[in-house]
Short mmCIF file of C-alpha atoms in Angstrom, two decimals:
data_model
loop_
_atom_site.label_atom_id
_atom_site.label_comp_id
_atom_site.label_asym_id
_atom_site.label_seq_id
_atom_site.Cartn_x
_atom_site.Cartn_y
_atom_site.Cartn_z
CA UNK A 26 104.75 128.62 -142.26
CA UNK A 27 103.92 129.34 -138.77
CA UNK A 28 100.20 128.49 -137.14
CA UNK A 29 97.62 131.28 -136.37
CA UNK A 30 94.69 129.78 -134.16
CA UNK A 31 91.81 132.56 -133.82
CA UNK A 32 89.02 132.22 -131.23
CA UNK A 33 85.61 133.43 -132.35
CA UNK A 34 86.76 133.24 -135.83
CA UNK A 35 82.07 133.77 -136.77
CA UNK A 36 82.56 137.11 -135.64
CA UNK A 37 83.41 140.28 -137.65
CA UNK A 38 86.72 140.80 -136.24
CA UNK A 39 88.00 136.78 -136.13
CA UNK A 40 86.70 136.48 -139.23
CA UNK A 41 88.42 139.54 -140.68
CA UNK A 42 91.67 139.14 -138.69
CA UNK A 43 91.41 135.19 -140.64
CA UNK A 44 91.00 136.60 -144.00
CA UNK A 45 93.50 139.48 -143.33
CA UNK A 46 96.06 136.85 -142.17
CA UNK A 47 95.71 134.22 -143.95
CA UNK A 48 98.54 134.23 -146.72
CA UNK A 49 101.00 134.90 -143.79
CA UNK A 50 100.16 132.04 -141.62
CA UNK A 51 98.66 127.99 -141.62
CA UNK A 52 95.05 129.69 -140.13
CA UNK A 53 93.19 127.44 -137.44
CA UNK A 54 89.98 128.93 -136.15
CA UNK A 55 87.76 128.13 -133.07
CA UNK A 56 84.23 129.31 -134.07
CA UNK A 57 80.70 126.48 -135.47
CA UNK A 58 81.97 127.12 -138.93
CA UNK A 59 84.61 128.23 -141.09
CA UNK A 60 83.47 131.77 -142.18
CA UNK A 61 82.98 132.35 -145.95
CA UNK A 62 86.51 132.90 -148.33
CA UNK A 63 88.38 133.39 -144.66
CA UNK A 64 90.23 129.95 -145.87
CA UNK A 65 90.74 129.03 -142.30
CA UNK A 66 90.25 125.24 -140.63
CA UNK A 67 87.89 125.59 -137.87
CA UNK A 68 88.69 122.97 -135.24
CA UNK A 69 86.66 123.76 -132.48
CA UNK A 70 83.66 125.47 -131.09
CA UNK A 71 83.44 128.48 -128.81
CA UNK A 72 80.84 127.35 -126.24
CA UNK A 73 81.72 129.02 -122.73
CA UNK A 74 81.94 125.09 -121.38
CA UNK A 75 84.81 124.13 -123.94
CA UNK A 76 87.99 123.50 -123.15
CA UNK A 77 89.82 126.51 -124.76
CA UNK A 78 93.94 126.20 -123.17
CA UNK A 79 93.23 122.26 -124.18
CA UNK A 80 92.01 123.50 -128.01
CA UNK A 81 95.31 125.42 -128.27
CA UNK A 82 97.52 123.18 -126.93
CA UNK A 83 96.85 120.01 -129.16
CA UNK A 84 96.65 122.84 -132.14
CA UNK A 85 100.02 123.49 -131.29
CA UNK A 86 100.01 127.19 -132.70
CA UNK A 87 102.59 129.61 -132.49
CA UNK A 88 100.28 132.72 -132.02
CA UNK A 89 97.10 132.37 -130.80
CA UNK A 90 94.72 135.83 -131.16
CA UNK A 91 91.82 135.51 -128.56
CA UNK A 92 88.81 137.69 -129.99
CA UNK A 93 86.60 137.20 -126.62
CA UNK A 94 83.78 138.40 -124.94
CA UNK A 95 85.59 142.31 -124.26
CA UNK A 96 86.76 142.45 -128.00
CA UNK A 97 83.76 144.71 -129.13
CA UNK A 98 84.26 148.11 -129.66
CA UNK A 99 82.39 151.04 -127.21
CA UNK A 100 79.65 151.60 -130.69
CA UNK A 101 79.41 147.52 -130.27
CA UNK A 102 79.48 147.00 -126.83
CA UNK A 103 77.46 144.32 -125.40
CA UNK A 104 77.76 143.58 -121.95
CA UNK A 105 78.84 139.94 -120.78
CA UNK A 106 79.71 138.47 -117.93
CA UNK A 107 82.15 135.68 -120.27
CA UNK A 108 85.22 137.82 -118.94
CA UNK A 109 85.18 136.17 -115.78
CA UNK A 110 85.67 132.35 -117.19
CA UNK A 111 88.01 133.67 -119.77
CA UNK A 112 90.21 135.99 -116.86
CA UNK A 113 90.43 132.36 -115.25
CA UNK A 114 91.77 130.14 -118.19
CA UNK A 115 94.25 132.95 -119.91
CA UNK A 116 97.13 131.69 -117.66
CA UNK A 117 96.60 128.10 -119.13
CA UNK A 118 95.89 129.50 -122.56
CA UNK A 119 98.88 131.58 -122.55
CA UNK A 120 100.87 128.89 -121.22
CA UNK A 121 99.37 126.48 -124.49
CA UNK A 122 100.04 129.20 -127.15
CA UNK A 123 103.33 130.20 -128.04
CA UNK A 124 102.98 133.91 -128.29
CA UNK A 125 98.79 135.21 -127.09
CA UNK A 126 97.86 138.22 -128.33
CA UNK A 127 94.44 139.39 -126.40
CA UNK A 128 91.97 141.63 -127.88
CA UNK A 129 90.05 144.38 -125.63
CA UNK A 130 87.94 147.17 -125.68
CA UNK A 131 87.94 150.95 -125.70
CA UNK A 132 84.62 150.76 -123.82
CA UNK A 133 86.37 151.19 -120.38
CA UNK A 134 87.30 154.67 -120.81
CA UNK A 135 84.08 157.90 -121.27
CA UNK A 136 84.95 161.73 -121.45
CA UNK A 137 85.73 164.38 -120.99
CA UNK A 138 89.06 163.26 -122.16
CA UNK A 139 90.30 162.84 -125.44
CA UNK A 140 92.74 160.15 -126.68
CA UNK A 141 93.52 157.87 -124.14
CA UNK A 142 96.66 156.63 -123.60
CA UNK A 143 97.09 153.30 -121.91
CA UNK A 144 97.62 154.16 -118.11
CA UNK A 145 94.42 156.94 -118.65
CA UNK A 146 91.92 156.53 -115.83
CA UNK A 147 88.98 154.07 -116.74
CA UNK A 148 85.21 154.70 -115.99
CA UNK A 149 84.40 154.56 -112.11
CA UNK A 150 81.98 152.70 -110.92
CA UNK A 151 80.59 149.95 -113.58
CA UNK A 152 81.36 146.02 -112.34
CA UNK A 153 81.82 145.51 -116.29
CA UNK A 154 84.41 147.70 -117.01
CA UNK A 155 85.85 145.94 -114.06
CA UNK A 156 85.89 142.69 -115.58
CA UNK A 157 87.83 144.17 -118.50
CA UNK A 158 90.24 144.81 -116.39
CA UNK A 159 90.39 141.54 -114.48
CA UNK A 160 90.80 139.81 -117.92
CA UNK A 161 93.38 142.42 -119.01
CA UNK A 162 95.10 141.88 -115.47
CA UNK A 163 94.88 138.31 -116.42
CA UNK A 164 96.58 138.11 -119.31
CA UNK A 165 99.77 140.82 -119.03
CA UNK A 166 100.52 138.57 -115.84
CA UNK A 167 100.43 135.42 -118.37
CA UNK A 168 102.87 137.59 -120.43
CA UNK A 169 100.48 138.24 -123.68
CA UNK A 170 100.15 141.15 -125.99
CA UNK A 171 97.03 143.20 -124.53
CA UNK A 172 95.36 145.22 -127.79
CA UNK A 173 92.51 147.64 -127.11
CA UNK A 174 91.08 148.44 -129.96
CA UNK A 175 87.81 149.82 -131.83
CA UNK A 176 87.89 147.48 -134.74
CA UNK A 177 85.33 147.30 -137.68
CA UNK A 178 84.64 145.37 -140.87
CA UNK A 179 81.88 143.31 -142.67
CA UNK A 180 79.95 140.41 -140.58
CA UNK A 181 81.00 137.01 -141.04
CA UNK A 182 77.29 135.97 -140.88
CA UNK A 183 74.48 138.42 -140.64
CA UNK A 184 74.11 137.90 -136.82
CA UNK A 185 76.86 139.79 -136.08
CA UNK A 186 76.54 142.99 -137.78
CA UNK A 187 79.03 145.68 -136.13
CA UNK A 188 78.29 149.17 -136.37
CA UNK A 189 79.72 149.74 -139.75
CA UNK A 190 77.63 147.04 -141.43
CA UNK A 191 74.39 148.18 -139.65
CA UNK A 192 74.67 151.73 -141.03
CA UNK A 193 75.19 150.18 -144.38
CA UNK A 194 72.70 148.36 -143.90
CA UNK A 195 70.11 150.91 -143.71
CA UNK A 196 72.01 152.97 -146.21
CA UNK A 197 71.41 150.46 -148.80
CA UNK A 198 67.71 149.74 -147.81
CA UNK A 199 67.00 153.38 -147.73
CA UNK A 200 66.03 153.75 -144.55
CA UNK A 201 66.72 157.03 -142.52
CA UNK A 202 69.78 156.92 -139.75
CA UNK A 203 70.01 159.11 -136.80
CA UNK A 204 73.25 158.69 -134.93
CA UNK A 205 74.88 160.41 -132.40
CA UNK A 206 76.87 163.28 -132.90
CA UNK A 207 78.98 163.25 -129.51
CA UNK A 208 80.13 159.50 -129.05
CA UNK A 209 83.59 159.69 -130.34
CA UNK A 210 85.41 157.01 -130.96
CA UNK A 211 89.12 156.40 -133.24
CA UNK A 212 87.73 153.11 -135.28
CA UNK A 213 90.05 151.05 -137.39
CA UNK A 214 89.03 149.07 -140.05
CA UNK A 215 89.98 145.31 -139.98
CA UNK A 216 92.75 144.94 -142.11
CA UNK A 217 94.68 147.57 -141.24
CA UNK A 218 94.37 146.07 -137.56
CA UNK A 219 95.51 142.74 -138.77
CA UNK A 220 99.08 144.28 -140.23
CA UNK A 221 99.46 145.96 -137.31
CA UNK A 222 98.94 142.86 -135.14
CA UNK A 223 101.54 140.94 -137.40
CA UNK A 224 104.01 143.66 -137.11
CA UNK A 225 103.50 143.00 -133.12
CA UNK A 226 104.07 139.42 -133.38
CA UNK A 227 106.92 139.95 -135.42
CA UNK A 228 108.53 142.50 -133.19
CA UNK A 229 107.60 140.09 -129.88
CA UNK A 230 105.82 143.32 -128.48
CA UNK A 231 104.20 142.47 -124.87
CA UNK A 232 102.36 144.36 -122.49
CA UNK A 233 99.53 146.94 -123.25
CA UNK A 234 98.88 148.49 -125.98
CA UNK A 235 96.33 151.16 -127.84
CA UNK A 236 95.80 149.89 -131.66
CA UNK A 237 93.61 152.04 -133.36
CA UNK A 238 93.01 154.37 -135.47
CA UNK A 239 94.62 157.78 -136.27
CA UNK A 240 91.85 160.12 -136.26
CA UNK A 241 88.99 160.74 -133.83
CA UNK A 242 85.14 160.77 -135.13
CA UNK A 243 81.52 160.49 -134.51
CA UNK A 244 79.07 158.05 -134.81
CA UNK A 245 77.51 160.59 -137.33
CA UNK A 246 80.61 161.46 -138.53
CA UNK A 247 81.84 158.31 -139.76
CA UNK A 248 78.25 156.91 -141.10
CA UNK A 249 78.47 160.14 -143.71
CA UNK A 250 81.90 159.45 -144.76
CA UNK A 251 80.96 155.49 -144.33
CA UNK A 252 78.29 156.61 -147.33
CA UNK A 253 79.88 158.89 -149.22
CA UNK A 254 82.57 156.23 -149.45
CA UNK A 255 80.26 153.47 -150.29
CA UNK A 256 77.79 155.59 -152.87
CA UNK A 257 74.77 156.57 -150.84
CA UNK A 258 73.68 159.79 -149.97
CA UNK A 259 74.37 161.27 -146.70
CA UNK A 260 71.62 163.33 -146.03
CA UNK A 261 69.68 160.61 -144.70
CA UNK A 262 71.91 160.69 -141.92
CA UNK A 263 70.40 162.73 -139.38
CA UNK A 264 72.83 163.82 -136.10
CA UNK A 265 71.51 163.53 -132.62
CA UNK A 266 72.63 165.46 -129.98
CA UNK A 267 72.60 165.73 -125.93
CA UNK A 268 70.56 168.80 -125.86
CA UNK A 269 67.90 167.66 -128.41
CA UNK A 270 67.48 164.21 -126.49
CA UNK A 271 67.38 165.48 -122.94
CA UNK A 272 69.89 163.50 -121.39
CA UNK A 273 73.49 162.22 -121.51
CA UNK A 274 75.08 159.48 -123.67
CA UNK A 275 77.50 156.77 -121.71
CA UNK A 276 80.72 155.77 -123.09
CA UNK A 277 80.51 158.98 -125.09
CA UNK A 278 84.20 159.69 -125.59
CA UNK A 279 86.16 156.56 -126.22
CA UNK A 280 88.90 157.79 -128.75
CA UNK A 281 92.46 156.21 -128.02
CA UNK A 282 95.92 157.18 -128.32
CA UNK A 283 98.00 155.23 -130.36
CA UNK A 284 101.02 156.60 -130.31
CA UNK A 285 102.78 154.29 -128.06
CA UNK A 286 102.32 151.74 -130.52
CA UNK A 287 103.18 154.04 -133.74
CA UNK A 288 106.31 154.27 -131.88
CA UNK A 289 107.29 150.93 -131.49
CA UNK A 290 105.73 149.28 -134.65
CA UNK A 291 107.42 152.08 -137.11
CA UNK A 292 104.14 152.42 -139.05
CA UNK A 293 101.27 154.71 -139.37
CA UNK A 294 98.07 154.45 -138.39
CA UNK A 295 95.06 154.80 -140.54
CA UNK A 296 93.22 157.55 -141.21
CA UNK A 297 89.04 157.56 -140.86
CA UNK A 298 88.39 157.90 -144.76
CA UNK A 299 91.60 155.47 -145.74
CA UNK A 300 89.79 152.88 -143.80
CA UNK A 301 86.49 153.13 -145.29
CA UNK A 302 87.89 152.99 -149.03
CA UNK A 303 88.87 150.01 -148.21
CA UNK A 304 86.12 148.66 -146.38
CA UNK A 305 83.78 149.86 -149.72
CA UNK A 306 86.21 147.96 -151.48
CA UNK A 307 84.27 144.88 -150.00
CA UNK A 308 80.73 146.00 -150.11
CA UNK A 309 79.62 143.43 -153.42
CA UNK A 310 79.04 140.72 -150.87
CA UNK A 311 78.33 142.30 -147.75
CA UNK A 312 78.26 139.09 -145.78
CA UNK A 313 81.62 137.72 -147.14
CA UNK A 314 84.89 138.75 -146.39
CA UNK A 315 87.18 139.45 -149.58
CA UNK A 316 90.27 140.95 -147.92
CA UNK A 317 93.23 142.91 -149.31
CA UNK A 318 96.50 140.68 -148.69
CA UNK A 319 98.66 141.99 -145.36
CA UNK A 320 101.65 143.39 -146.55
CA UNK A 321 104.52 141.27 -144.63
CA UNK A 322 105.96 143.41 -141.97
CA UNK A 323 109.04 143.85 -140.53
#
């Protein structure tokens, strides 16, 4: 059986990409603890000061998937300056791993355009969208698998709620949601990312790629379907628009086009209300992850 090392395996999406993954590979993680039923080792922290290309290298993996400071999606996005340290050590982390895989954002593209393929132009003008790009420079030069991405799924520890888990959140405490009703986004739920990551690996796919999912929505948009498919009722969730708040959201249109990778994976990409049966599917235990096996890929 091969070796998967994950960095950041506390977060949402290492953690979910771990439990996903985990009867296909031996699962190493780098995170402080091994996150609940993800059955990964953890053999390694995360601090910015480690040593990451010298973790991988006496893990000896054979894929390495780098969950890093840019792997947040646009409704998640938390600026960091990380990127810079991590653009500097993918060369030796690359070189360590046998195949890198490196997840980034769909934060570095806004409207008005819809579906962005991977040579679309990225936001002008913001130094953080720049150091997307350095890392993403970075690591196609190394010869990795670039993946933006909008990923969601349940938190690995309650500290790192994405923006699926903090609408359910309020849906199950009854509180009222108002959410934005022009921020568009294509989000993929965990799992399905994960089989399409292993069909990459399997395939030795390089270069950059869109991975995400098949349909376009809004934050509003998805929160109703997000309760619907989870039991609550919807009309707690109230939709905000430009007009009503005076002023203009950022990153408002961040959907991607995934085509390219349809293409050369041979497999379909998920639709908005496939995803969330799935991710109700895990909603007993919100702060454990109880994934659906990956379905070996070609």
């Amino acid at each position: 059986m091969d070796r998967l090392l994950i960095t950041n395996v506390n977060g949402f999406l290492g953690a979910g990409l771990a439990a996903a993954l985990v009867d296909q590979f031996e699962v190493l993680g780098l995170g402080d603890q091994a996150p609940a039923d993800a059955r990964c080792r953890v053999v390694g922290p995360v601090a910015a000061d480690s040593d990451l290309p010298a973790m991988v290298h006496e893990s000896a993996p054979q894929w390495v998937i780098h969950c890093g400071s840019v792997a947040r999606s646009s409704w998640d996005w938390g600026p960091s300056t990380a990127a810079h340290d991590e653009a500097d050590k993918l060369a030796s982390l690359a070189a360590a791993a046998g195949r890198l895989t490196v997840l980034s954002t769909d934060a570095v593209f806004t409207g008005p355009r819809l579906f962005h393929a991977e040579q679309s132009p990225v936001r002008d003008g913001d130094p953080l969208v720049g150091l997307v790009r350095d890392l993403e420079t970075a690591a196609l030069e190394a010869g990795a698998l670039v993946v933006r991405t909008h990923a969601y799924g349940w938190s690995a520890t309650a500290s790192d709620d994405g923006f699926a888990q903090r609408a359910w959140n309020a849906l199950e405490q009854g509180q009222p949601l108002r959410l934005s009703a022009d921020r568009h986004a294509s989000p993929i739920f965990v799992d399905d990312l994960a089989e399409l990551l292993l069909r990459a690996y399997r395939r030795n796919l390089r270069g950059l790629y869109h991975i995400a999912g098949g349909e376009r929505t809004s934050q509003h948009q998805f929160a109703v379907e997000l309760a619907v498919a989870c039991g609550f009722d919807p009309a707690r969730i109230v939709p905000l628009r430009r007009e009503s708040e005076g002023g203009t959201w950022t990153r408002e249109e961040t959907s991607l086009d995934s085509r390219r990778a349809r293409r050369a994976l041979d497999a379909p990409l998920s639709l908005v209300r496939e995803g969330l049966a799935r991710f109700a599917r895990r909603q007993p235990n919100a702060h454990s992850v109880h994934p659906m096996p990956v379905r070996v890929a070609a």
